[in-house]
Tab-separated table of C-alpha atoms in Angstrom:
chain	number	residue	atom	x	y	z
A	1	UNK	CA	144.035	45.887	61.961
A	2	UNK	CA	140.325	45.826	60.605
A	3	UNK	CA	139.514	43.672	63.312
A	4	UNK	CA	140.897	46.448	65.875
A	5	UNK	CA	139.211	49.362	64.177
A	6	UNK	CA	135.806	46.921	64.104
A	7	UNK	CA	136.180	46.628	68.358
A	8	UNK	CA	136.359	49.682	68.727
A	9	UNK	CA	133.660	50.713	67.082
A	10	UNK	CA	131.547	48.296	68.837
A	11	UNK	CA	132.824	49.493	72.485
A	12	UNK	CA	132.097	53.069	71.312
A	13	UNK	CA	128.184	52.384	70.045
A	14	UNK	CA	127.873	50.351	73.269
A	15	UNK	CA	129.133	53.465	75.578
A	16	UNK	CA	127.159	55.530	73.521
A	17	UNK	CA	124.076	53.891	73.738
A	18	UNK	CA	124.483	53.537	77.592
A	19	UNK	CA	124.909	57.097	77.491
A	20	UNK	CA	121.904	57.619	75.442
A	21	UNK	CA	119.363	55.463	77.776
A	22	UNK	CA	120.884	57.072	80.841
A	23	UNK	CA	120.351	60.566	79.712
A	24	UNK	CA	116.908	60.072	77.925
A	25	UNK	CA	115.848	58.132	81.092
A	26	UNK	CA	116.594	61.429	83.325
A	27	UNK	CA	115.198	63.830	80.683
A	28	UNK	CA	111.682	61.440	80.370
A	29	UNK	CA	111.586	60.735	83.968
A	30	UNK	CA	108.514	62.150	85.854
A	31	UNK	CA	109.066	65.025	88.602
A	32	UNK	CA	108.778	63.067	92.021
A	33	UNK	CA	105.933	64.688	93.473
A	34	UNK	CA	106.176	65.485	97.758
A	35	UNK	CA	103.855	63.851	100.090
A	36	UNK	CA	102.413	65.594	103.216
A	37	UNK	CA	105.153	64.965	105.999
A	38	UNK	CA	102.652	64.697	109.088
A	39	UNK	CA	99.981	62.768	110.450
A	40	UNK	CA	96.763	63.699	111.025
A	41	UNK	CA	95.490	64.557	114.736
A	42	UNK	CA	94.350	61.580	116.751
A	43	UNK	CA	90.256	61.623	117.254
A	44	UNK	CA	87.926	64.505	116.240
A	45	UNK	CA	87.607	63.964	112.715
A	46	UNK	CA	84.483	64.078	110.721
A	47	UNK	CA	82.924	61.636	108.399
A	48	UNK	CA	84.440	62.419	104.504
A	49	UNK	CA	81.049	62.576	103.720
A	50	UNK	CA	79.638	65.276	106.316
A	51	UNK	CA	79.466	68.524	105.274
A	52	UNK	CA	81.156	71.317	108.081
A	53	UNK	CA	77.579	73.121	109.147
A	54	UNK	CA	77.585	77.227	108.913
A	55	UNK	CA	79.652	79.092	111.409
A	56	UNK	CA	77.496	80.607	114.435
A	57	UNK	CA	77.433	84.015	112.711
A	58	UNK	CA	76.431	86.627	115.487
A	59	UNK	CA	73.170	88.036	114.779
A	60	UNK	CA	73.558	91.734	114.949
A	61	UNK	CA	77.056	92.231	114.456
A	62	UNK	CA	78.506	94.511	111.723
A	63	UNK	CA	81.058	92.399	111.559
A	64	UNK	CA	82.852	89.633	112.325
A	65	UNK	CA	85.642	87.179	111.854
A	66	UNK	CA	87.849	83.756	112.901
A	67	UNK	CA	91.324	83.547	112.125
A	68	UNK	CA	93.694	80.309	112.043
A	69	UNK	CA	96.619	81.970	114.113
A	70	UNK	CA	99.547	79.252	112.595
A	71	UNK	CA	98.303	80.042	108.943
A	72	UNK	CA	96.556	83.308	109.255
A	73	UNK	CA	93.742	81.425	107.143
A	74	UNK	CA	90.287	83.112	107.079
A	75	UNK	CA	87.690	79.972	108.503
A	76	UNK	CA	84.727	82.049	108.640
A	77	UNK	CA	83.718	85.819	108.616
A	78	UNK	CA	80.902	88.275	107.397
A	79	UNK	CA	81.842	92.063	106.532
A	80	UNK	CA	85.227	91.506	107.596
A	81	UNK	CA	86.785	93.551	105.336
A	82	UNK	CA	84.112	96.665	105.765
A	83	UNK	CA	85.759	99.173	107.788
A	84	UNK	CA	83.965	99.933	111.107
A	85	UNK	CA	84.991	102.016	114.435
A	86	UNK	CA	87.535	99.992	115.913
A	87	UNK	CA	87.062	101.257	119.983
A	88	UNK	CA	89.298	100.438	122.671
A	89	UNK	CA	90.504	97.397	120.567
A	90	UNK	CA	92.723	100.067	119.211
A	91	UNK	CA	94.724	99.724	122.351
A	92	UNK	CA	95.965	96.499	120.882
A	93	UNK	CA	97.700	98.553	117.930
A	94	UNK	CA	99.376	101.131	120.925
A	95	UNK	CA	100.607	97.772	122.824
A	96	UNK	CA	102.059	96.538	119.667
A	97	UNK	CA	103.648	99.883	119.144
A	98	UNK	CA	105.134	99.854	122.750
A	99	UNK	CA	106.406	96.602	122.807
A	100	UNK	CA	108.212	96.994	119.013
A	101	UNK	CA	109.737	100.048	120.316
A	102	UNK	CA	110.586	98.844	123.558
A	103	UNK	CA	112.601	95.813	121.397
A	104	UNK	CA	114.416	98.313	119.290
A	105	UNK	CA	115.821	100.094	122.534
A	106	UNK	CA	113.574	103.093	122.275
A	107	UNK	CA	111.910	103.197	125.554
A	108	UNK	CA	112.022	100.860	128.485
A	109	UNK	CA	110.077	98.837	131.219
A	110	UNK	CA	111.304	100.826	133.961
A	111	UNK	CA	110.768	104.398	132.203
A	112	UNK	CA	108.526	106.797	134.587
A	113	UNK	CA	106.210	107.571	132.829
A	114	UNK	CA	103.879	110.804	133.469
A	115	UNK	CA	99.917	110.604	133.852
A	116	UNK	CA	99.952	114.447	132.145
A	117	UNK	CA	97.051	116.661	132.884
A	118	UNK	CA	96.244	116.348	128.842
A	119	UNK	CA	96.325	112.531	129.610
A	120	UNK	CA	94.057	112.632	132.315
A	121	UNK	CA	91.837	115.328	131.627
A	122	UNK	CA	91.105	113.670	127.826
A	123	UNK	CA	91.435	109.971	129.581
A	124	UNK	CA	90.430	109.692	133.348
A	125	UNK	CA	88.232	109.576	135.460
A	126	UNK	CA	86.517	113.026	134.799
A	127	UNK	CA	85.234	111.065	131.173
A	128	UNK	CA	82.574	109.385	129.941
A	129	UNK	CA	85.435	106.238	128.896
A	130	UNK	CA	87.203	104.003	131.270
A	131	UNK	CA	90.281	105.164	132.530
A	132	UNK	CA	93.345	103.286	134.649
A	133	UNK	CA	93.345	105.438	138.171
A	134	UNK	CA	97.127	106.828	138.007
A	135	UNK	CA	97.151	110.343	139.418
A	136	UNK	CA	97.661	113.009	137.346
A	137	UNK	CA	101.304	114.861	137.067
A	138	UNK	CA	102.642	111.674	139.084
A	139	UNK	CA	104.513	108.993	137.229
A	140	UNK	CA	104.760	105.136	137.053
A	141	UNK	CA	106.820	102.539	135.728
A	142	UNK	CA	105.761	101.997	132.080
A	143	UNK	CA	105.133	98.054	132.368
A	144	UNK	CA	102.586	98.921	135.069
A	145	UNK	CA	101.182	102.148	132.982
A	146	UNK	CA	100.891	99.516	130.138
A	147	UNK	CA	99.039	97.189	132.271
A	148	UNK	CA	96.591	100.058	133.261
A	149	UNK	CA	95.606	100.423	129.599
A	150	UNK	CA	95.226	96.677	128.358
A	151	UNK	CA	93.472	95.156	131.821
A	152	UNK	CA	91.561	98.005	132.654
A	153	UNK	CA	90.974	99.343	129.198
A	154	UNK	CA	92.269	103.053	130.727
A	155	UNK	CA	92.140	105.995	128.243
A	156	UNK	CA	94.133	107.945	130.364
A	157	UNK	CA	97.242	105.438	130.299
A	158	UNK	CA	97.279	105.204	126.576
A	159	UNK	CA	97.671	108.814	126.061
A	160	UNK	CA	100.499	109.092	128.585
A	161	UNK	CA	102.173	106.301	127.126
A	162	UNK	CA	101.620	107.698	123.786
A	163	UNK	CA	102.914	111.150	125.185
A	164	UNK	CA	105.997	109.275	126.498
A	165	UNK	CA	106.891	107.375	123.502
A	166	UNK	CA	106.663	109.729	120.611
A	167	UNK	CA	105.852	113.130	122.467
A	168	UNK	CA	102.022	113.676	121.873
A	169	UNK	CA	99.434	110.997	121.084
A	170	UNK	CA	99.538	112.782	117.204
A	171	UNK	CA	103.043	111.804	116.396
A	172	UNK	CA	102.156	108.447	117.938
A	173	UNK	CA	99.551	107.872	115.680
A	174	UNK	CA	101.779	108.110	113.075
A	175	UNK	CA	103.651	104.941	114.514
A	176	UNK	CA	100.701	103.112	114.451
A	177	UNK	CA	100.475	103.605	111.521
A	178	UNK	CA	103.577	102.757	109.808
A	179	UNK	CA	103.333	99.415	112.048
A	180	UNK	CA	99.613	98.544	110.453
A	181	UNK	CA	101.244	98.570	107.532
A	182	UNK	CA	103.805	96.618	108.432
A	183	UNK	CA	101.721	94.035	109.927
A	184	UNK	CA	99.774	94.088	106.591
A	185	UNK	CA	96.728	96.274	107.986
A	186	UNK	CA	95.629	97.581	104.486
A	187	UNK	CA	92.288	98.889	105.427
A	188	UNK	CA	93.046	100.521	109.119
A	189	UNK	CA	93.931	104.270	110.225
A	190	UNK	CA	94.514	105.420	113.251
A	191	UNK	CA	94.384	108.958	114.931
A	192	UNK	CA	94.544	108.639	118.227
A	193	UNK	CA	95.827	105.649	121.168
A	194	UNK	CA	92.847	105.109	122.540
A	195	UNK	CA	90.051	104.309	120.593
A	196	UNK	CA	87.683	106.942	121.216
A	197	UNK	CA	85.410	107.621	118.033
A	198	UNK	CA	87.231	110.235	115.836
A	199	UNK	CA	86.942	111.355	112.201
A	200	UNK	CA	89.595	108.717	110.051
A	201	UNK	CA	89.813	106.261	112.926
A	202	UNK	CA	88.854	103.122	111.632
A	203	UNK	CA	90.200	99.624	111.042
A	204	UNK	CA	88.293	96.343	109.535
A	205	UNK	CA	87.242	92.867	111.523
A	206	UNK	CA	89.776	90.990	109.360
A	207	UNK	CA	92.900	93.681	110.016
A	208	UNK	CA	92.442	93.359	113.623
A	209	UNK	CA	92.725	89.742	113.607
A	210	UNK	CA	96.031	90.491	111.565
A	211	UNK	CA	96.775	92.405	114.739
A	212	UNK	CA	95.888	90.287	117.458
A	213	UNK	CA	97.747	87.087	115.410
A	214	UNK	CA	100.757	89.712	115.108
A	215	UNK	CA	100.592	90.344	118.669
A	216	UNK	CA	100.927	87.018	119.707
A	217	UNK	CA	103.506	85.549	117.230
A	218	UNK	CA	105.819	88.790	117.613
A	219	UNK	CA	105.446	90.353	121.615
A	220	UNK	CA	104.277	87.332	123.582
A	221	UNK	CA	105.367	88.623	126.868
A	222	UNK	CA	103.172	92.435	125.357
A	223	UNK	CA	100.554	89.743	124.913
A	224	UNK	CA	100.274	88.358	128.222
A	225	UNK	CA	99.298	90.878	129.734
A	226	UNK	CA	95.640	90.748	128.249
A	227	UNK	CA	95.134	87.271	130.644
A	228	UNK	CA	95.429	89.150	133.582
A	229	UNK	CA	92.042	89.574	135.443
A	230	UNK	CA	91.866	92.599	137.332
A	231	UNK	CA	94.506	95.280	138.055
A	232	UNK	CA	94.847	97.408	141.139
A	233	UNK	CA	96.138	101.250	140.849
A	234	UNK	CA	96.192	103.495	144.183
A	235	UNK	CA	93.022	102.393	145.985
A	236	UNK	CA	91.108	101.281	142.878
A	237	UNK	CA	90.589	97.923	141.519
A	238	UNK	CA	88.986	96.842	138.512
A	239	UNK	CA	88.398	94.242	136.386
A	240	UNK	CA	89.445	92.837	132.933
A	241	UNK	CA	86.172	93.356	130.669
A	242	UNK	CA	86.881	90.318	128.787
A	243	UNK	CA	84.078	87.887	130.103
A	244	UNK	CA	85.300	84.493	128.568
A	245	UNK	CA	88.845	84.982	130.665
A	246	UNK	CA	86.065	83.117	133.601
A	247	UNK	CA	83.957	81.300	131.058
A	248	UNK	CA	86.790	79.631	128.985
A	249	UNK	CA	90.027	78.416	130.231
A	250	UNK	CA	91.663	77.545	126.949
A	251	UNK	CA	91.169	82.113	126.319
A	252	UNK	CA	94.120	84.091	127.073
A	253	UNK	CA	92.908	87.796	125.590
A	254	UNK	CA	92.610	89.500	123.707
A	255	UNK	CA	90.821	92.775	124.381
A	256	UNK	CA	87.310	94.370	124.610
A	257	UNK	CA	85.863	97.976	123.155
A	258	UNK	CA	82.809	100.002	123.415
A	259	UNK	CA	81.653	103.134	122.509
A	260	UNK	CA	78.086	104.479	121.707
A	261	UNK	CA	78.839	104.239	118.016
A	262	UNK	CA	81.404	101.497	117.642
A	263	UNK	CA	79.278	99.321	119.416
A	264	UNK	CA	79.871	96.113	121.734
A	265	UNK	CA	83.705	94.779	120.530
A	266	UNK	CA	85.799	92.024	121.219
A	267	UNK	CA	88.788	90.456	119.917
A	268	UNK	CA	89.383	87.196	121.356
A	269	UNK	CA	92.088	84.660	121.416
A	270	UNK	CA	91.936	80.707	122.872
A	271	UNK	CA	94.662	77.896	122.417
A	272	UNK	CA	93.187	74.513	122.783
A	273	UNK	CA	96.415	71.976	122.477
A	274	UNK	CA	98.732	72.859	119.397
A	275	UNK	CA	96.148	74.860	117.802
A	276	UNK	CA	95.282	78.650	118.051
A	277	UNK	CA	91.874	80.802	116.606
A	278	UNK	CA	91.631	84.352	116.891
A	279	UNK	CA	88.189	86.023	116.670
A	280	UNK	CA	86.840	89.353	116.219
A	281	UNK	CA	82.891	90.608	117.097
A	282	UNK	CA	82.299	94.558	116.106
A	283	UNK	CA	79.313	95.862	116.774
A	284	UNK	CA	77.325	93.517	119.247
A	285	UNK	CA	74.655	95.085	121.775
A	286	UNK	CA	75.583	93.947	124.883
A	287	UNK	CA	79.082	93.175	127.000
A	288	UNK	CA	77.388	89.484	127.597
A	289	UNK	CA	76.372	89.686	123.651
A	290	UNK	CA	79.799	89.857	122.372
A	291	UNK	CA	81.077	87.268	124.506
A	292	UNK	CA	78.543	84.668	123.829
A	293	UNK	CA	79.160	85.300	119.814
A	294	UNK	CA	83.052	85.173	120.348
A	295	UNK	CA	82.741	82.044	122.420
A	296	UNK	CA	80.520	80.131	119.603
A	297	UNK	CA	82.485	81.421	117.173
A	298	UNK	CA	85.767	79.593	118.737
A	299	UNK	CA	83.922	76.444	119.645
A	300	UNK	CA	82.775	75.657	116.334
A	301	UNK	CA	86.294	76.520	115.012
A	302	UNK	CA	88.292	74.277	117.254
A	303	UNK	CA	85.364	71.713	116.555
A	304	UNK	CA	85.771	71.439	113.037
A	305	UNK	CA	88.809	72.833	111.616
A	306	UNK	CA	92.862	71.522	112.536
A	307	UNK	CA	96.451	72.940	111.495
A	308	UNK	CA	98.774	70.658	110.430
A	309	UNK	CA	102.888	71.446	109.697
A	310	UNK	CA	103.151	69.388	106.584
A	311	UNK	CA	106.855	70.402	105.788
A	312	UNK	CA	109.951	71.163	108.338
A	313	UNK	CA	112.231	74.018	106.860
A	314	UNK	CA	115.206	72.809	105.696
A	315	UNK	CA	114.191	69.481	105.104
A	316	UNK	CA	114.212	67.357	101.652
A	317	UNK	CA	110.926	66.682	100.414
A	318	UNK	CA	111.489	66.154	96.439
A	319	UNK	CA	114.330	65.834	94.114
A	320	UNK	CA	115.157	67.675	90.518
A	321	UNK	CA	118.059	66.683	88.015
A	322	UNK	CA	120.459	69.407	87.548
A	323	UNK	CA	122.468	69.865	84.607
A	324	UNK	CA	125.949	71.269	84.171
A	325	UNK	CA	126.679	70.600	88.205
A	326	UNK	CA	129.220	69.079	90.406
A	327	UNK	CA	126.184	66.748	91.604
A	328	UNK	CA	123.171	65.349	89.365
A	329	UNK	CA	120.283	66.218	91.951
A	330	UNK	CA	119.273	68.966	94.039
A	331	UNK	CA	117.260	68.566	97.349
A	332	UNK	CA	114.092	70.690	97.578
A	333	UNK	CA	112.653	71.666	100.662
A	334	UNK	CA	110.925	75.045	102.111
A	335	UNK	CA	112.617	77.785	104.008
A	336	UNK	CA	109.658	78.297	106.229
A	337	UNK	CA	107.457	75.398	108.246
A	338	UNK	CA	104.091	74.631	105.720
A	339	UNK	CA	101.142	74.543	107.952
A	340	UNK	CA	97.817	74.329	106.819
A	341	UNK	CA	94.419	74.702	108.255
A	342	UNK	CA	91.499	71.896	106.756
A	343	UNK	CA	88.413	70.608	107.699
A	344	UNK	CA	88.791	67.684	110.580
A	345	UNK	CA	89.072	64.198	109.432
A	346	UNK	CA	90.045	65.197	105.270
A	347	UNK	CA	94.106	64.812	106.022
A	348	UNK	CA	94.237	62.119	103.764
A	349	UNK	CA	92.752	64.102	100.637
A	350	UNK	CA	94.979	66.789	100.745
A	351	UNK	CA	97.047	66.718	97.073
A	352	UNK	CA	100.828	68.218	96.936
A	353	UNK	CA	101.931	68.821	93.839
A	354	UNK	CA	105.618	70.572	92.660
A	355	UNK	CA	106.004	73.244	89.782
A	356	UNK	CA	109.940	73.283	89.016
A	357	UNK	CA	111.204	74.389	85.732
A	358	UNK	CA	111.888	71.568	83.221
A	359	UNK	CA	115.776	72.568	83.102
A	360	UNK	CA	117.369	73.256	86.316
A	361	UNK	CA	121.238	74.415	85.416
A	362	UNK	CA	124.014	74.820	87.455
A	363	UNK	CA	125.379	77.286	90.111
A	364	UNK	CA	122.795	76.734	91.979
A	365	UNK	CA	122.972	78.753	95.526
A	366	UNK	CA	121.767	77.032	99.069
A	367	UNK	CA	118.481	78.697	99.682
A	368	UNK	CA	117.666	80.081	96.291
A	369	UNK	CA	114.089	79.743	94.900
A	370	UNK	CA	113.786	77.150	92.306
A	371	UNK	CA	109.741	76.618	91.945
A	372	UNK	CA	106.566	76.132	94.604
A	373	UNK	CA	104.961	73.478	96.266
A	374	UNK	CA	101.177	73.736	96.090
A	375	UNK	CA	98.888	71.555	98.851
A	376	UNK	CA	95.429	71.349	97.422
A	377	UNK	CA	92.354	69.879	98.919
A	378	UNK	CA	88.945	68.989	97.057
A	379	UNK	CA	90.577	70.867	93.699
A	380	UNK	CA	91.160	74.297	96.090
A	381	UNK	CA	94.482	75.167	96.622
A	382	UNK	CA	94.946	75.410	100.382
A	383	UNK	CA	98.423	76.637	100.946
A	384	UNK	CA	101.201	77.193	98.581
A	385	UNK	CA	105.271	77.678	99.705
A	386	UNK	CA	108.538	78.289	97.416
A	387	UNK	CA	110.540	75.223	97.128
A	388	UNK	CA	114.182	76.118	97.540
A	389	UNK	CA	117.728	74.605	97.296
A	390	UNK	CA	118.292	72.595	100.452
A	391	UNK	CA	122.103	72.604	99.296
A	392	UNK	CA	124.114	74.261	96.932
A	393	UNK	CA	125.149	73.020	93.354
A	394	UNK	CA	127.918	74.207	92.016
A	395	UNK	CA	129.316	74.269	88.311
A	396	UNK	CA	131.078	71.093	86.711
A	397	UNK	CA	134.309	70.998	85.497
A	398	UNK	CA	134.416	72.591	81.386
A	399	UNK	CA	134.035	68.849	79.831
A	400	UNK	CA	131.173	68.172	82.337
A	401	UNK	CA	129.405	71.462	80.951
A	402	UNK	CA	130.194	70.378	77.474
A	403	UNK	CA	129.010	67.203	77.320
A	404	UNK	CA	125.643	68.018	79.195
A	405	UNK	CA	125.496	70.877	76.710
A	406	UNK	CA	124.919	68.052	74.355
A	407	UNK	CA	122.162	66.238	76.051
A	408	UNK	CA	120.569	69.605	77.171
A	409	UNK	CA	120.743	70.187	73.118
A	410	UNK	CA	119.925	66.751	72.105
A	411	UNK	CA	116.726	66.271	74.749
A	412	UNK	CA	115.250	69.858	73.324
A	413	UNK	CA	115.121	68.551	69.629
């Protein structure tokens, strides 16, 4: 009998010291930190031990900036968030407008829309501003009323199609508006469609690249109409005022302004392989000026900066112990792509790390935030991204939550 009670002993102190090392070794165990999931561009890179040299900054600007579209990282600016007269660059706010209220059913391509005689007396060709050419109390089909105002910069075709979408270029305004924000414009207000100078009409370098990014990741087709090089209404043809549309082929807009106070303007956009910049010039003195500055601007960027995806959404990059679950482990991934914008050449540098709470406890829900990855490079953090449940946990059974009651207990003392 003793020698029963004696084996049983011993099979219980061995089970319970394989239980011990099993659940100390989970509760001492490091967290597995992620590694960047990409590989560097082929060719281009710098030396690690060359510093990037100063961005061109445009001599007389008031302001300027370069944008990484994937990341929406600032690579460069001066003044950018000053607020300044924003000109006919404005007109990239009323396209965004038209083409988020043509998606939501609000208006359509093949509307007729009227040139009005407030249109064209304020806009056309009787002005000191450039204007599209459609004739006044005569209509056309908004898509080519659109193209009017982003090709040939006319006046008189953003107030009609302001007029036409809200019913006066006031209450359109007021769209524009409640889009900035939106789009994250915190420093921009707009009173009119157009871009003519005007008492609280004013936007910032770095909220217009917001714009022209938004433009371009929400409305391509809205977009594509700023590549177009000249536009012909009635008997009158003229040109897109965007120079580097000849000079550059990798530029696809974005849009020019000018007025005696604003200044020489340009926003400018150029995809060169995987990789997009978007620029902004306010304030330059000449048409050729702002074109030049914009074009250095986007050579030095392509030159020496690169995006990388690091992380897929949905995809497992790390693993965390879970207690009081059907399963031990939960996958961690991000809900969005991770893309990142560095210097050329410093891939290899870049340093994930993963902040997850110390516990992780059962239900856990597919999708549901559980910490944040953080990619630094040279000791700055670069880009940061929740980490969230690949797959759902859910609870164990009542003796599975018991016993790692006990170990949750037993590892906090």
């Amino acid at each position: 009998m003793k020698t029963a009670v004696a084996a049983r002993a011993a099979l219980f102190a061995a089970l319970s010291a394989c239980v011990l090392t099993s659940a100390f070794g989970v509760a001492l165990a490091q967290t597995p930190q992620p590694q960047p999931a990409a590989k560097p561009a082929a060719g281009g890179a710098l030396s690690d031990n060359l510093p990037i040299p100063p961005a061109p900054a445009p001599k007389v600007s008031k302001s300027w900036i370069l944008l990484d579209f994937a990341t929406g990282q600032v690579l460069a600016g001066e003044n950018a968030d000053v607020r300044v007269e924003p000109a006919s660059i404005t007109k990239v706010m009323t396209s965004y407008v038209l083409a988020a209220e043509l998606k939501a059913g609000k208006i359509k391509r093949e509307d007729q829309v009227l040139m009005s005689e407030n249109a064209w007396r304020t806009g056309g060709a009787g002005t000191d501003g450039s204007y599209s050419g459609f004739e006044v109390n005569k209509s056309a089909p908004l898509v080519e009323m659109e193209k009017g105002m982003v090709v040939q910069s006319g006046n008189d075709a953003a107030i009609a199609l302001a007029e036409h979408t809200a019913g006066s270029e006031q209450a359109f305004a007021a769209l524009m508006n409640a889009y900035a924000q939106r789009i994250g414009m915190k420093n921009s207000h707009f009173v009119n469609a157009t871009g003519l100078s005007a008492e609280g009409h004013y936007s910032t370098a770095h909220d217009l690249a917001l714009l022209g990014r938004a433009l371009v990741r929400d409305f391509p087709e809205a977009y594509s109409y700023n590549s177009i090089k000249q536009f012909t209404v009635g008997p009158i043809t003229q040109p897109n005022r965007n120079l580097l549309l000849w000079r550059d082929p990798s530029v696809d807009g974005i849009k020019t302004g000018h007025t005696s106070s604003a200044g020489y303007c340009l926003m400018a956009s150029a995809k060169r392989g995987d990789q997009r910049l978007v620029s902004v010039v306010m304030g330059d003195t000449s048409e050729n000026q702002r074109a030049v500055d914009s074009q250095a601007l986007l050579n030095w960027g392509f030159r020496f900066y690169e995006t990388h995806k690091l992380y897929d959404a949905g995809k497992a990059i790390a693993k965390q112990k879970v207690w009081k679950g059907q399963a031990e482990e939960v996958q961690l991934g991000v809900a969005q792509p991770l893309l990142v914008s560095m210097p050329r050449g410093k891939y290899a540098q870049l340093k994930p790390t993963m902040d997850v709470p110390k516990t992780l406890v059962a239900p856990i829900k597919k999708g549901q935030k559980v910490g944040t990855v953080k990619v630094a490079l040279g000791g700055k953090v670069v880009a940061t991204a929740p980490l969230v449940a690949i797959d759902g946990i859910e609870e164990a059974g009542f003796f599975g939550r018991l016993w790692d009651t006990f170990w949750m207990w037993w590892d906090s003392e």
